[in-house]
Amino acid sequence: MLGGYSSALLLGVVAVLMLVQSVEHLVHPAPIHYNQAIPIAVLGLLVNLVCAGC
């Protein structure tokens, strides 16, 4: 029972931290570096296509 309680408590703390970070990013958005993002997105697409083909 203590393990379940501790797990739920930790999950709640993580959820609150994620909420705080999300609001912070909405208020102060970070600039997107497209020159770095596009090659990573293409690589991710290729990996997904390979995995879907297997």
PDB file of C-alpha atoms in Angstrom:
ATOM      1  CA  MET A   1       0.000   0.000   0.000  1.00  0.00           C
ATOM      2  CA  LEU A   2       2.841   2.348   0.793  1.00  0.00           C
ATOM      3  CA  GLY A   3       4.344   1.718  -2.654  1.00  0.00           C
ATOM      4  CA  GLY A   4       1.094   2.657  -4.376  1.00  0.00           C
ATOM      5  CA  TYR A   5       0.744   5.790  -2.269  1.00  0.00           C
ATOM      6  CA  SER A   6       4.331   6.836  -2.966  1.00  0.00           C
ATOM      7  CA  SER A   7       3.908   6.173  -6.677  1.00  0.00           C
ATOM      8  CA  ALA A   8       0.728   8.253  -6.838  1.00  0.00           C
ATOM      9  CA  LEU A   9       2.359  11.070  -4.895  1.00  0.00           C
ATOM     10  CA  LEU A  10       5.382  11.105  -7.205  1.00  0.00           C
ATOM     11  CA  LEU A  11       3.115  11.004 -10.258  1.00  0.00           C
ATOM     12  CA  GLY A  12       1.224  14.018  -8.912  1.00  0.00           C
ATOM     13  CA  VAL A  13       4.454  15.958  -8.361  1.00  0.00           C
ATOM     14  CA  VAL A  14       5.628  15.182 -11.900  1.00  0.00           C
ATOM     15  CA  ALA A  15       2.240  16.269 -13.295  1.00  0.00           C
ATOM     16  CA  VAL A  16       2.436  19.599 -11.455  1.00  0.00           C
ATOM     17  CA  LEU A  17       5.994  20.181 -12.700  1.00  0.00           C
ATOM     18  CA  MET A  18       4.894  19.423 -16.273  1.00  0.00           C
ATOM     19  CA  LEU A  19       2.004  21.884 -15.904  1.00  0.00           C
ATOM     20  CA  VAL A  20       4.339  24.615 -14.641  1.00  0.00           C
ATOM     21  CA  GLN A  21       6.756  24.025 -17.526  1.00  0.00           C
ATOM     22  CA  SER A  22       3.916  24.046 -20.067  1.00  0.00           C
ATOM     23  CA  VAL A  23       2.553  27.353 -18.815  1.00  0.00           C
ATOM     24  CA  GLU A  24       6.051  28.831 -18.793  1.00  0.00           C
ATOM     25  CA  HIS A  25       6.584  27.803 -22.426  1.00  0.00           C
ATOM     26  CA  LEU A  26       3.220  29.261 -23.413  1.00  0.00           C
ATOM     27  CA  VAL A  27       4.055  32.593 -21.771  1.00  0.00           C
ATOM     28  CA  HIS A  28       7.671  32.744 -22.999  1.00  0.00           C
ATOM     29  CA  PRO A  29       7.952  30.639 -26.187  1.00  0.00           C
ATOM     30  CA  ALA A  30      11.406  29.577 -27.305  1.00  0.00           C
ATOM     31  CA  PRO A  31      12.512  30.372 -30.855  1.00  0.00           C
ATOM     32  CA  ILE A  32      12.514  27.435 -33.271  1.00  0.00           C
ATOM     33  CA  HIS A  33      15.801  26.766 -35.054  1.00  0.00           C
ATOM     34  CA  TYR A  34      14.467  25.416 -38.346  1.00  0.00           C
ATOM     35  CA  ASN A  35      17.917  24.648 -39.768  1.00  0.00           C
ATOM     36  CA  GLN A  36      18.433  22.135 -36.971  1.00  0.00           C
ATOM     37  CA  ALA A  37      14.834  20.916 -36.682  1.00  0.00           C
ATOM     38  CA  ILE A  38      14.233  19.887 -40.305  1.00  0.00           C
ATOM     39  CA  PRO A  39      17.062  17.298 -40.569  1.00  0.00           C
ATOM     40  CA  ILE A  40      16.037  15.769 -37.234  1.00  0.00           C
ATOM     41  CA  ALA A  41      12.397  15.606 -38.381  1.00  0.00           C
ATOM     42  CA  VAL A  42      13.431  13.925 -41.642  1.00  0.00           C
ATOM     43  CA  LEU A  43      15.539  11.409 -39.721  1.00  0.00           C
ATOM     44  CA  GLY A  44      12.599  10.679 -37.418  1.00  0.00           C
ATOM     45  CA  LEU A  45      10.325  10.184 -40.416  1.00  0.00           C
ATOM     46  CA  LEU A  46      12.788   7.767 -42.003  1.00  0.00           C
ATOM     47  CA  VAL A  47      13.103   5.761 -38.789  1.00  0.00           C
ATOM     48  CA  ASN A  48       9.311   5.561 -38.494  1.00  0.00           C
ATOM     49  CA  LEU A  49       8.997   4.420 -42.112  1.00  0.00           C
ATOM     50  CA  VAL A  50      11.630   1.713 -41.586  1.00  0.00           C
ATOM     51  CA  CYS A  51       9.905   0.542 -38.409  1.00  0.00           C
ATOM     52  CA  ALA A  52       6.515   0.500 -40.129  1.00  0.00           C
ATOM     53  CA  GLY A  53       7.975  -1.591 -42.952  1.00  0.00           C
ATOM     54  CA  CYS A  54       9.297  -4.276 -40.619  1.00  0.00           C
TER      55      CYS A  54
END
